[in-house]
Structure formats: C-alpha cells, structure tokens
Amino acid sequence: MTQFTSATDSVSIAITGSGGAGAITAGTLLLEAAGKAGWYGLMTRTVGPQIRGGEAAALVRLARRPVSGHGDRFDILVALDWRNVERFVAEIPLGPQSIAIADDDAGDVPEKIAAYGALNVTAPFARLAEDIRGARPNIISLGTVAALIGLPEEAMIETVAATLIEKKVSLEECSQAIRAGYDIGVQLAATYGAAGALKLPEPKSTSGAKPERWVITGNQAAGYGALKGGIRFAALYPITPATDLLEWVAPRFAAVGGVLCQAEDEIAAVQMAVGASYGGVPSLTTTSGPGLALKLETIGLAVCAEVPLVIFNVMRGGPSTGIPTKSEQTDLNIALYGLHGDAPHVVLAPLSVEDNVLTTQWSVHLAETLQTAVFVLSDQLMAQAKSVIPAPKEVDFGTRRLQPVEPKAGVYKRYALTESGISPMAIPGTPGGQYTADGLEHNERGTPSSQANDHHSQLDKRNKKLEAFDYGALWAEIEGEADAEIGIITWGSTSAPVREALARARASGIKTRLVAMRLLAPARPVQLAEALQGVKKLLVVEQSHSGQFLGYLKAHYDLPVAPESLRHPGPLAIRPSEVCDILSRWS
Amino acid sequence: MTQFTSATDSVSIAITGSGGAGAITAGTLLLEAAGKAGWYGLMTRTVGPQIRGGEAAALVRLARRPVSGHGDRFDILVALDWRNVERFVAEIPLGPQSIAIADDDAGDVPEKIAAYGALNVTAPFARLAEDIRGARPNIISLGTVAALIGLPEEAMIETVAATLIEKKVSLEECSQAIRAGYDIGVQLAATYGAAGALKLPEPKSTSGAKPERWVITGNQAAGYGALKGGIRFAALYPITPATDLLEWVAPRFAAVGGVLCQAEDEIAAVQMAVGASYGGVPSLTTTSGPGLALKLETIGLAVCAEVPLVIFNVMRGGPSTGIPTKSEQTDLNIALYGLHGDAPHVVLAPLSVEDNVLTTQWSVHLAETLQTAVFVLSDQLMAQAKSVIPAPKEVDFGTRRLQPVEPKAGVYKRYALTESGISPMAIPGTPGGQYTADGLEHNERGTPSSQANDHHSQLDKRNKKLEAFDYGALWAEIEGEADAEIGIITWGSTSAPVREALARARASGIKTRLVAMRLLAPARPVQLAEALQGVKKLLVVEQSHSGQFLGYLKAHYDLPVAPESLRHPGPLAIRPSEVCDILSRWS
Amino acid sequence: MDGCTSKLEAKHYKSDVTPIWCPGCGHFGIQAAVNRAFAELQLDPAKVVVVSGIGCSSRIPAYTTCYGFHGLHGRALPLAIGLKLARPDLTVLVAGGDGDGFSIGGNHFLHACRRNVDLTYVVMDNEVYGMTKGQPSPTTAPDWDSDLQPGGTGISAFRPLGVALQSGANFIARGFSGDLNGLTKLIVQGIKHPGFSFIHALSPCVTFRPEEREWKTLTHASGEAITSDFQEASRRIAADDGLTTGPLYAADRRAYAPPVAPLRDTKTNLSHIQAEFRL
Amino acid sequence: MDGCTSKLEAKHYKSDVTPIWCPGCGHFGIQAAVNRAFAELQLDPAKVVVVSGIGCSSRIPAYTTCYGFHGLHGRALPLAIGLKLARPDLTVLVAGGDGDGFSIGGNHFLHACRRNVDLTYVVMDNEVYGMTKGQPSPTTAPDWDSDLQPGGTGISAFRPLGVALQSGANFIARGFSGDLNGLTKLIVQGIKHPGFSFIHALSPCVTFRPEEREWKTLTHASGEAITSDFQEASRRIAADDGLTTGPLYAADRRAYAPPVAPLRDTKTNLSHIQAEFRL
Ligand SMILES: Cc1ncc(C[n+]2csc(CCOP(=O)(O)OP(=O)(O)O)c2C)c(N)n1
Ligand SMILES: Cc1ncc(C[n+]2csc(CCOP(=O)(O)OP(=O)(O)O)c2C)c(N)n1
Ligand code: SF4
Ligand code: SF4
Ligand SMILES: [Mg+2]
Ligand SMILES: [Mg+2]
C-alpha cells in the first residue's frame, strides 16, 4: 500500500464570517489579486440558510498552474468570526499542517474546528481596522493571507484599492490596511514557521509571451459558449443555481441580437424555446432539477418532432427541492432516462469551469445538426465557481441545421427516412416546405400514424441519427499511460479531484488511465472499450448516493472488469485523497 | 433446431369492420357467450384514428383454460367489410390454416390480407340480415363463428338476446339470426374441413364444483385492487388509456366512502393525492406517459417528504404524445429513473389482466408501509383487454402506516433515524404530532438542513427502508424446471406470450426457467441470482425499441451470462412464436 | 397554388389530410372559418403557422396548407409565443379546445393575455373533453352528468371572457362554428388587431354533447358595437349568458416586442464579450 | 400549551425554528397576523395545517406550531385541496408568494377559485422573487429594472383581485403586512367564511425592493363596506390602485364538498362489487 503526498504547488484558503463580515468579498478580492499577480485560481462559496446577511465562507484555491477543483484540505482558515460556522464546517476540512486564524474577538474555537487539529491562532483584525480609515477586518486579513502564501503585496493592494475607490477609500489607506495585515502574516510565519510551508514556489523562469487568462464563472462560461454556438433565443423560469447564467446573457443579447423570455413556469419556458427553434432560431432553456422534471414532457416533444433544443441543467442537491445551494451529480438519471417512451437524445456534461465554453458550444452544434434535444449537465460547484483560467481555444463546428432545397408543397417529406437518419427541416417562411410538426407518431410526411411500420421506421430513424453520428474525440477527455492497468471513469466537476489524484499517483510511479466523459448519451461503448484496453482494475467516481453513473456504465457498456465504485452524495465534493486512498490500496 | 407447434387448445377470432358495422359489439358478445359456456377468453380491440365511427377490430381468443394474451395468429377473421383494414392489418396476423370470411358485399380481399395466404371465403351476412327482423350482419356472423369453434349455439343465442332485448328484439328473432349464421359455419366446415381443426377439444370431464370466473378488464381489476388495498382518495387528469380505471371507480366510491377529484392538470392531480395522503387517507393518481412526465416533480416530493402515494400508469406508445391507443412497454425508464436527485421508490408491474388486482392491492400496502411513492406500470394491452378470468384469490397484507404513539410536540421526530428506516408518521389531528413535511432536505425533526451529515443520513434512511424490506415471494412469478439451462426474464403483459412459448417448449421436452418480474424497483439481485442458478443461456423479452428492460437488468443485477434480447416496439405484441424461434435456435 | 399572382381562396388553405372528426362536429365549421379568414387576408400559407395542443380541436394544423405545430396538450400558447418572438415576420394562429386551453393550459392563457404578443387564439369550446371521450371541462355546467363525475362536477364553470379581460387580452370576441360568416369576420379582426387576440368559438361536440346542436338556435348576436372601455366590457361580460356572439372588446395596448429581434447570425463578433473576461 | 382549558395566545402558534428572513422583511408581519388570527379563533394547532410552496414567504409553515406542508414551488393549492377534501375536519390555511401563487401557480389559483373548497389562501406579495434573488414576478410593474430583465419586463402586471373575482373566489380582501390588526382581522374573516377565501397581503421585500418600505405610507384603507355584489366588486377592482386595503367581496356560494366523505375504513365489504364481475 503506497501513500501519496499531496501536491504542494497550490494553496487553499477559506475565509468565513457571519453576515456582513465580508468573507465573500475578501475571497473575491483574493482571487482577483492572484489573477493580477499572474496566478491561476478558483473560488467557491458556501452559505447558510439565511436569504441575505447570513454566515458564509469563501473557499479559494490558488496556484501558478490552472486549478479546476479544491484539494483535500484548506491550508489557511481565516475566521472573521465563528458564528454558525458549524453549518458548513464539514465543507472546510483542515489538516494538522493547516493554520486557523481567528479574529481576537471571535471567541472560543468551535469544537468541530478544534477537532481538525490545526494550528489555532488569533489576530487583531478588528482592532487594527478601527484605526485605519475605510479599512475593515476582512481587508486586513487579506494582507495576512498574502504574506503567508507569498502573494505580492502590491497585487493585493491594487485590487483592494480598485474596489474601495467607489467608497472613497484612497490607495494610501488601502495599502495601510493590507500592510497591517501583512505584518501579522510575517509575524505568524516567523513564530510558527508556517510561511515557508504555505508559500507557492517561484515559477521556473519562462521566456516568451504570458498565456492569456480569463476570470470567469462556470455559468458565465456556459453563457459565452451558448452565444458562440449561436443561441439567439433563451427562455427560463428562475431557479438556483441556474438563473445567473441567463442573468449574464440578458444584457449581452442586446449586442448579438437575442431574445430572452422569463416565462410563467418551466413548462412555458421550454415550450417557448421549442417554438423559437421550430422558427429557425437556435434556442436554449436553463434550469435545475425540480425545473428539469417539469420540462421533460416538452423535451420528449422536441425529440419526437425533431426540433433542436438545448437544455442547460445546473445540478444541485436532490431529491425534490433538496439543497438548492449545494452541488451534487444526481440529475444524471433523469437526464438519461427521464423521457417517457423510447426517446433517444443527447446528454453532455462539461468537465470544469472552463470546459463549459466548449461543451455548451458543442451542445448547440449537436442539437442543430441532429435535430434533437441536447441536455447539458453542469453542477452548482462549477457553475458558481469563479476561476482564473487559460483563455479558451477558438473552435468552429461548421455546418448546422439541414434545410430542404426548394421543397414542394404536398410532396415535401419532413420526416424522410434518410441514410443518416437526419431529414432536411424546413423553416417557416420557406415556400413549399409547409408541414406540421407533431409529437404524435407520424409517417414521413408528418401525418399522424399509429401503424406498426411507421412507428418502427421513425423510431429507427431517430435512434440512428444519434448512433451513426461521428462525435470525434470530444466524447471524453482521456489521459494517463497507455499501458496502465488501472482505469478510472468519471464525469463532470468530479473530474478535477480525480485528475489531481492521478497526478499524485503518477508522481509516485503508479500508472493509471482516466476517462472523463463529456458525452454521456448516446453511449460510446466501442470508444470506451478502446480507451480502457488492458485495464485490469476499474474505478468509477461520482458524487451521488445511489451510484447513478455506475448503473449507467453497467447498462450501456461492456466494462472490461467489474468496477469498484467511489461515491458519496453532496454537498461534500469528492476529494483527491479519496481517490488516492483506493489507488494506494490497489498498488 | 427444434420447431415447436403451437397449442391447439385455444382459438383466435378477429372481427373487423368500419364504423357502425358493430365489430366491437360482436367481439364483446362472443366473449360473453364463451363465458356463459364455461370457457375462458380475452378480447382486445384495435381502432383507427377516427374519434367515433371509424374502422375497428375486435380480437378475441377463447379457450377452456385461462387465457392471458394473444397467440401467434388468428384462426378466423370475420370481415364485415374491408374498409381501412390496412390501418391495423399488421395487428391481425393470419396463417395458411386460417380462414378469412368476408361479407359477400365486402369486395376484393385487400392485398395485405391476401398476402397472409389464408383461406379466403365469403358469406351472405348482410343479405341474410335483411330478412330477419332485428338482425344485423355482425350478429349473423357470430352464429358462423360459433359453429366453427364449437361454441354451443344456445350460449350464443342467450347472450345476444340479453343484449338485444333492449332494442325490443325477441329471443325467437335472435335465435333465427344466430342459426342462420350457424348454418353457414356448418357448411364452411363441411366444404373446407375447417371446422374440426378450429373446434376447441372437449374438456376432460371434471367432477366437483366449477371454479368461479369473473369478466373484467385490466383497468377494472386495478380499480378493484385499489379499493381492496384501501384507496379512498383518487385524483386524475383524463388521459387515454388510463381514464376508464377511475371512470369505473367513480360510482363505486359512493359505496365505500371515497373522494374522486378531476384536477385541472396532472400536476394538480398528483398534488391532491399527496395532500390527501398526508391527511391520512390512502391515495392514488392515474395517468399515462405524457401525464407521468408532468407528475415526476411531485412524486419526488412524496419520496423526500415520505408521503405514501400510488401512481398507476398505463403505458401507451411513445415517445411524446406517441400512439395513445396502442400498447408499449416503454415507460419503464421514466418510472425507474425519472426523478431528479437520488430518490428511491418502488416500481411494480402487473403480469396480466387478473394480476392487476393483486399488484394494485400490493402497491397500496407498500406505499403505506414504506411511506414512499409506488409506481404501478400497466399497459394499454392488459388495461383495456376484457377477460374471463378465474376469480382472484383473497389476500390480506396486514398492517399499514406506522403512527407515533402519543407524540410530544416540539420533541416528535417525524424523520427519526430508525433501524428499519421507517419513521412513525403523525396524521394531522394527532395532538403533539405537529411537524412540517418538507421536500427540502431536513433533519430528523423535519427542519430544513443543508448539512452534509443530515443529507447523508436521510438519504441512507430513505434507501434503507426500501432495501431492507422483505417483499417475500411476490417480487416475481417464477416457473419452469429447476435444472433448466435456459432462463428467460420478462415483465408486464409480455409475460403471457412468453409463458405460452415456454409451455410449447416444455411440450417439446425443452427445459426453461422463467422469471416474470412484478417488483422492478428496488432491484432484488440476490433473489434473481437464486432464481437463475444454473442457467447458461439467458433471454430478455420486452416490447420496446431501445431495450429499456435489458438496460435495467444489466445496471442492477449481476446476470449469470450475457443475455440475448428479444424486443420490438408496439403496437405489435410479442408473439409466442418469436420466443419459440429463439428457443429452437438454442436447442 | 401556382405563382403569387393568383388570388388565394379558402380551399387553397385546406390540406389533403382527412380530419378524424365525427360527422357533424363543430370543429369543421371552425376550420372552414379559419381558411376563409386566411383567404380574406390573402396570407401566404408559407408565412402562416397554426399552432395547437392536443384534442379533437387541436388536430386543425395538419388540415391546413400552412406550417403547423401540433404540440402538447395545453401548451400551444407558450410555443407560439416563442415562435412569434423569434420570428415576428410570421402570422401565428393558435387553436385548440376548452380542455386544452382552460384546464391544463389555464396558466399559459393567463400569462399570454398579460404578455400581449401579437397572436390570435381561437378556443374551439365544446364544453367537454371530446378526444378522451366525454369528461367535463372547465366550461362544462356543474350539473352535467358523466361517467367520471356522476351527477356533475358541482363546480361553477370557468368564464373565459372575464378572465381574458382581467388578464389583459387586447381583443376579445365570441363566435359560433355554425355562423361561418360571423366567425370568419372575427378571426380576420383578431389577426389584424395587434397584440393578443382571443376568440371564444362555440363548437358543438355532437358525440358527447349532442344537446349542443341546440346552440344553432340558442346563440345570438350581441348587437352592441365593440368597446374599448374596460369597465363597459366588464359589465357586458358579467351580464353575458355565455351564448352571446360578436366582437366584444378591443384595447390599444402596444403588442409586446422584445428589446432586440434575434439576428439568426451566428457569426457575430464576440470579441467585446471576450474582453470582459480577459485579465 | 398544557391542556385544553388554557386560552391560546399568538405566541403559542410560534415555533422555535428561526426564520431565514432578512431583518425587516414584510413576511414577519404576515406570520404575526396569522398567529394572532389563529389565537383569536382559538384553533387547536393539532387541527390546523399550514400549506405552502417554495419561496421566502413559503417558509412560513415551519414557523408555526401547527401541522405544515412545505411542498413544491407553485403547488400549494392543489395539495391543500386534496388534504381538505380528505379531511374536512381540519382548518387548512395556504400561504406563499406572488411568484409561487401567480406565476408558476397561476393555473391552480384559477381553478381553486372555481372549485371553492373551504380554504384560506394568503398571498404574501412583494412583487418580486425574493428567494431567487430579485427577478420580476407577475405583479411587478413593467418598468422595474433587474439583472434578468434590464429595463423591465414590458408586460403589464397581473391583477390578483380581478382574476380571483372572475374565477369565482368566495371571499376577497387585501391586507398589508405593516397593518397587523387589519390583516389579522382579514385572516379571521377569511377562515370563517365558507369556501375559498383569498387574501392579497402586501409584504415588502426590503432586500430586493427596498422602495416597498414606502407601502407603509402608500397603502390606504378602502373605507367601503364589503360587498356581495359581483358587479360592484368588479367596479371597485377596476378602479383600484393596487394599494387599497380591507375586505372587498364576500359571496355566498356553498363551499364545495365531495358527494361522499372518505371513510378511511379499509375493511369495507366489497362483496357487492365482486358480484358485478362474477359470471
Ligand atoms: C399531458 C396530457 N394530459 C392528458 C392528455 C389526454 N388528452 C388528450 S386530448 C384531452 C382533452 C381534449 O379536450 P379539449 O381540449 O376540450 O378538445 P376537444 O377534444 O374537446 O376538441 C386530453 C385530456 C394528453 N394528451 N396529454
Ligand atoms: C419548480 C421550481 N422552479 C423554480 C424554483 C426556484 N424558486 C424558488 S422560490 C422562487 C420564487 C419565489 O418568489 P415568491 O413566490 O414571490 O416568494 P418570495 O421569495 O418573494 O417570498 C423560485 C422561482 C423552484 N424551487 N422550483
Ligand atoms: S368527439 Fe366531439 S369534439 Fe371530437 S370529433 Fe367527435 S364531435 Fe368533434
Ligand atoms: S429576500 Fe426579500 S422576501 Fe426574502 S426574506 Fe429577504 S426581504 Fe424577505
Ligand atoms: Mg373540448
Ligand atoms: Mg415574492
């Protein structure tokens, strides 16, 4: 049994406090400052039940290389106060090497925090803030963090000043505040020797142009991908954690010519998207679990009537209303199997914040090309994570919706049986292309039919167009060693911790092969078999209680060996060490 | 490769005609007369697209032993006319031994009928009807059928007379009409030698009391089972082919004290049922595919808030609006996996018209005992089939909803973590039992919680109560030889043709083992493994295009061998010979 | 039709698909009126979309030579709204039954009235669910006996005109399938009127409500001129016996139009958006 | 509470669960009024069920000591109807937000008014989606700017009282969360009145609509006596500025009751039904 040590090329900081303490603001500023300093990073947040003004924590991870997920534990915890921290303490694991810095006034360290066995210290954030105009404890604490992790003081000061200028705080005052905190950090490092351990190593000097980096959330990345894909109509009914995707798109539609509609309910939203798409405009609807449930009947209509449609679903804790603000990978079943009847469709899932751009753009391409419903399954974790990422590559998927050439009225077969299964689709306004789109089973003309042969041939066609299509290499991200005997399959935002675990394994000389699936339906058994050739042990990793992904793999693939399942429900993310534990057991 | 011959202990008759010809009436009378004569039988119908007055066919199968499904082909086709018969000719297969009797005036035999190669003859039904007061061609043809199949003339006459008395037709006139047809039958038999071949063999003389028999449709059987199970509240939004279940229940609720509510839509219907059940009254909602899609969000609420609920879904052709009047087994996926999040629930399926009584009664027991949502998946074929069945056995499932004993307000834990996973549920009105049922994740008290430990323990509990429960022998009907090496798994109304195929195989000395599953979720892998012990070849039979049942089995069971799949979509039922073909290939 | 010079007649809007309707069904009359209205307006069938839900009535799109969408039960309106917002150049007519529009589709009806997108909505009201064989609909009288609700629903009937008015419909009228000329006129007016036009069209179900054949003698023209006064319309509706036909109310609210029309141009330069993200 | 002799006070209906509401949220006032109304009626908390959907407002059941059902967004009414039909002995109060009740729940609102089951429905209207952080609701003015709809929706606001009246609500009133006495009275009246009672309760969202704090000064009592005349109620509603409070309309339609109440007796003899099937 091998024990891997975790990578030390990143540092994780949690900042917590009750409503008004500014934990989230501090986290955001920290991420921005890191960006300014040329680093990469990721920030997620966790909140209590209060609508506004309740306790919250910013969870930040920073590195000199791209970061897609959180690590095993937080190196630094800044507690502006301890109020209600027990509501999400499980989401902020600390280790014995971690340092928890509480404000002088915060009072006793809560039991569950103490239980982590980290180094607990206090600092006079609040007291110092009193003496500096415009400063608040959260800002002071940023200086301390900067000192501990080796983030240039200037980057921190500039970032804070850019924000506080609105509140008429001067650059001088900002730098005073940050410096005050910085001094504490330096002292702490000197006293406890923590600083060296936490400082990110200097980068190897690289010549040439610095790579372009973006600051973006997953939902923004998806919105941008949708625009790139050509979405020009979007309808929604608001629901957490999906709403902010179209809140981002709304003002930007003005620039590209798009129509956004807030519908009276989810059913109306998806129906509007189907109507607009039938009219020839690429369309999308956004939602989350409970809303997705309501949209299924209409999605089935899009499948049967062969109307392109993108359904962007941001997963949250389920079942039912569940845990709206937390992440889980448990809308996989409903997306794969939630339509009544035999209704083949496409299911995609982005693999990281940045992959939302590519995957969403691809989803539009597939919906338009295949004239079907395409689900995209994001999750709260990546959707609302803010990340500094490498600028996404430009991709062009080329051709789109197949249209008939000079169709003849009364003869045009909207649902013609073709070699590819894809039939030219007339857009209203096209003379001679008149047909009636129908959710009743129909013949090639579109006329309702309950005859066995029509039903069978249309079922064949709708299946074939998806099965026969060439999805190319995008179906999965595959990495690792070709001769590895350990295979791992995962999907969605869980890919990040799995990738990290594999990097550690590699560093320890353990070979593995990872398949992180972007295309979940239709299943690609031939491709997976190829990707897993030679694998003797197989691990399936997912964030669910029942093992939805595991069941899906068993149903649609011939796995080379019986897989082991690593899974647990949200809100806790899968940690790299959980994967490592299994790999070390296996090696 | 062995060829089995089909059983000759049953006879199948199709009667077809355009609107107003009375094909369905004739079929119904034929079934009733057979019942009167002490026979068993089954009648289904197939209709064209017209709402009223369009072409239709009655498909009748009769035998001296219980009959649950149709055979490979029809022995006798009576065509009162040929109009639009091509709309469902595929559903009326004939063989070279079959006889097709058309009215003299019907005109040319349609191509597709001729292609079956049956014996085509004509008879003067319409002409004879002109001469007998009150007689119509369909009634005359019943005499002919009776003569051919050996159904006592008296039973036929009595049955017809009992119906026509309303129209003031005398017994004498009825017997004249039937006799006129009978004579044609005798002649046909004499001319073509058909009669002997089609006559049902005489029963072995049995001493003792005749077994009690009922005439019932699948939906009526389900309604009766629901009443037996204790359902006293039902809500629906009308949809074919489910509506007639509650149309049967509606007037009978008056006798037992039940409330029926036609809601404004499917969502309201299922919500009403949840509300009534929360109030302590066992509740049910009925629907079909498109309506089921709309109910999913609320079903997930019942699972999360742990409110007993029965969802009776009659499957029809899908996807989308599909083929409302035809049967298919393709709502399996949506029932198993259609809820968002991890939402464990129960899925049952009756195996025949008569099994609707037991399965529906059981569904109420399971919903009440396990405080969860129970789906029952019937299908159009069995739901609307009228059948002469042996009287169902009386079953009593015993105890019901667990209630707290003198709960104390402010202390009572509605969602207590118990050994069985089942927590005592207070009914409003119970002093001290006050709690708020919630679809948000919650702690044991029911207070919303987004904490990892509460989520995990409630997920565990909701899963455990279903997994740990002892479902006994009812999970499946198992038959065949203990040492058989061929196993077959099937479900729902497809069980009937599969059973028939196995009987033929047995007659040819081929051993098989059949598992017809009544309980589909939670999966019972241990029980299935036991049932299939020693099996070397495995066949999975279902009426779907994509193989939903196959995928389900692969996902949740460790099958002893890779199964072969026999499947096709509706509206054509699986025929016994399709199963036999595979068995003979295997032996 | 050959070429765009010839005048279009009602028959040019009639497709070769045979209706599934029972002989004598009121829906035939509505279909005829719709076709006549299209002809009167000389609409190009390739630029008209007829959108419906599910029901006997909702089968109407395939019986025209226009584009059509036979969607889901109760959901015709939002689909039509999406379509019209995406394609303001098309004429969109929505049609369907009383069950489709007022029962399962009630919420969309409310909000379509509010939203005031330029559509015409014809509800073919037979006070019953025809297609599912005779259950009461929201407009069914409370004492109508049926298998599902023996002795009647006991619930007072839905008031389509009153709800439409309160919800903001821009044009409101009632027609009768048996009055072809009158109904044609109303549909023409509805299509011409900007914003959301609602036409309540009585249409007997001869199979499950044979007594509705009597509507032929019971319906009566309102005689009053159309009003644009909310209060006055409100008063008339309150006094209405449910069988009064004719145009009732026309308001002058501007039809809803989205801030920007969709470009349908996927090559739009997104560089200004990229700039937002760039560090 | 100990024993049934002691008098119940408002505080006895307040549970120990801390509301998630923002300080100053109008919903606190509604909660207080509900508790006071229960106390005034001396309702046994074990015989009251508070049913809601999802939203800030909809959190109210758990804050009472009664039975509660915090169900799905927009679906409180049909759940409550099923409950009341199954258990006519209980007092059922339904509460929730404007998004919950008028947007996604609009159809259930229409049909609950028609159905006239004996319920009281309190809509806590803040003209915004509070819980999802500030999107417009049906009652939001068309020009209210938000992230999702920059510049406003451009759609005229939903008229709750008018739609309730047209749909058949049996009792209609408007209250304001800041007027505790007035609102308490309305809720008491609503509960006492048979059939479906609708109380439109204005309730500022201080976080996303801080300007609604002004309702304190803008709301004004109607001054007119409650009417049972449909036309008169219709007239008043048409003239209403949306901030008029007080009881408005009370009709005397009999509350809907099903033909037979549910027995909850599973041992009922079914032999007469078996006889129907026997050959
Ligand atoms: C979601 C859904 N629920 C129910 C049905 C069944 N259904 C089909 S048509 C119909 C009612 C039709 O009544 P109406 O709209 O009044 O039209 P009509 O047939 O009377 O013209 C119903 C309930 C369905 N197809 N889909
Ligand atoms: C089916 C579904 N759609 C959307 C949501 C998200 N959601 C939760 S509360 C809410 C709106 C709440 O607004 P309102 O009812 O006015 O209550 P308020 O918070 O303003 O009191 C929405 C859209 C949901 N939970 N379920
Ligand atoms: S059932 Fe009624 S509505 Fe349907 S086609 Fe026949 S007459 Fe018309
Ligand atoms: S967001 Fe608005 S409605 Fe919600 S609790 Fe806060 S103030 Fe109240
Ligand atoms: Mg109707
Ligand atoms: Mg609100």
PDB file of N, CA and C and ligand atoms in Angstrom, chain C residues 27 57 97-100 124-131 137 205, ligand 5:
ATOM      1  N   HIS C  27     -66.132  21.434 -35.076  1.00  0.00           N
ATOM      2  CA  HIS C  27     -64.775  21.827 -35.454  1.00  0.00           C
ATOM      3  C   HIS C  27     -64.631  22.025 -36.970  1.00  0.00           C
ATOM      4  N   SER C  57     -60.091  19.192 -31.449  1.00  0.00           N
ATOM      5  CA  SER C  57     -59.906  20.527 -31.986  1.00  0.00           C
ATOM      6  C   SER C  57     -58.463  20.786 -32.403  1.00  0.00           C
ATOM      7  N   GLY C  97     -58.800  23.278 -27.881  1.00  0.00           N
ATOM      8  CA  GLY C  97     -60.052  23.059 -27.179  1.00  0.00           C
ATOM      9  C   GLY C  97     -60.155  23.779 -25.848  1.00  0.00           C
ATOM     10  N   ASP C  98     -61.314  23.627 -25.243  1.00  0.00           N
ATOM     11  CA  ASP C  98     -61.569  24.224 -23.937  1.00  0.00           C
ATOM     12  C   ASP C  98     -60.784  23.510 -22.841  1.00  0.00           C
ATOM     13  N   GLY C  99     -60.620  22.211 -22.979  1.00  0.00           N
ATOM     14  CA  GLY C  99     -59.812  21.483 -22.009  1.00  0.00           C
ATOM     15  C   GLY C  99     -58.366  21.897 -22.146  1.00  0.00           C
ATOM     16  N   ASP C 100     -57.914  21.895 -23.368  1.00  0.00           N
ATOM     17  CA  ASP C 100     -56.544  22.266 -23.689  1.00  0.00           C
ATOM     18  C   ASP C 100     -56.208  23.676 -23.211  1.00  0.00           C
ATOM     19  N   MET C 124     -61.816  26.453 -29.424  1.00  0.00           N
ATOM     20  CA  MET C 124     -62.942  25.732 -30.001  1.00  0.00           C
ATOM     21  C   MET C 124     -63.663  25.035 -28.851  1.00  0.00           C
ATOM     22  N   ASP C 125     -64.616  25.749 -28.260  1.00  0.00           N
ATOM     23  CA  ASP C 125     -65.172  25.318 -26.975  1.00  0.00           C
ATOM     24  C   ASP C 125     -66.429  24.459 -27.170  1.00  0.00           C
ATOM     25  N   ASN C 126     -66.330  23.211 -26.757  1.00  0.00           N
ATOM     26  CA  ASN C 126     -67.498  22.321 -26.801  1.00  0.00           C
ATOM     27  C   ASN C 126     -67.910  21.881 -25.396  1.00  0.00           C
ATOM     28  N   GLU C 127     -67.329  22.535 -24.407  1.00  0.00           N
ATOM     29  CA  GLU C 127     -67.682  22.244 -23.006  1.00  0.00           C
ATOM     30  C   GLU C 127     -67.542  20.774 -22.660  1.00  0.00           C
ATOM     31  N   VAL C 128     -66.528  20.162 -23.231  1.00  0.00           N
ATOM     32  CA  VAL C 128     -66.277  18.747 -22.924  1.00  0.00           C
ATOM     33  C   VAL C 128     -64.896  18.367 -23.444  1.00  0.00           C
ATOM     34  N   TYR C 129     -64.355  17.288 -22.886  1.00  0.00           N
ATOM     35  CA  TYR C 129     -63.160  16.679 -23.460  1.00  0.00           C
ATOM     36  C   TYR C 129     -63.650  15.691 -24.507  1.00  0.00           C
ATOM     37  N   GLY C 130     -63.556  16.077 -25.775  1.00  0.00           N
ATOM     38  CA  GLY C 130     -64.023  15.183 -26.829  1.00  0.00           C
ATOM     39  C   GLY C 130     -63.087  14.006 -27.011  1.00  0.00           C
ATOM     40  N   MET C 131     -61.835  14.321 -27.220  1.00  0.00           N
ATOM     41  CA  MET C 131     -60.891  13.269 -27.601  1.00  0.00           C
ATOM     42  C   MET C 131     -60.773  12.144 -26.571  1.00  0.00           C
ATOM     43  N   SER C 137     -65.134  19.629 -18.854  1.00  0.00           N
ATOM     44  CA  SER C 137     -64.031  20.585 -18.982  1.00  0.00           C
ATOM     45  C   SER C 137     -64.345  21.770 -18.067  1.00  0.00           C
ATOM     46  N   CYS C 205     -69.894  19.450 -29.717  1.00  0.00           N
ATOM     47  CA  CYS C 205     -69.407  18.067 -29.797  1.00  0.00           C
ATOM     48  C   CYS C 205     -70.649  17.199 -29.948  1.00  0.00           C
TER      49      CYS C 205
HETATM   50 MG    MG E   5     -63.435  20.392 -25.744  1.00  0.00          MG
END
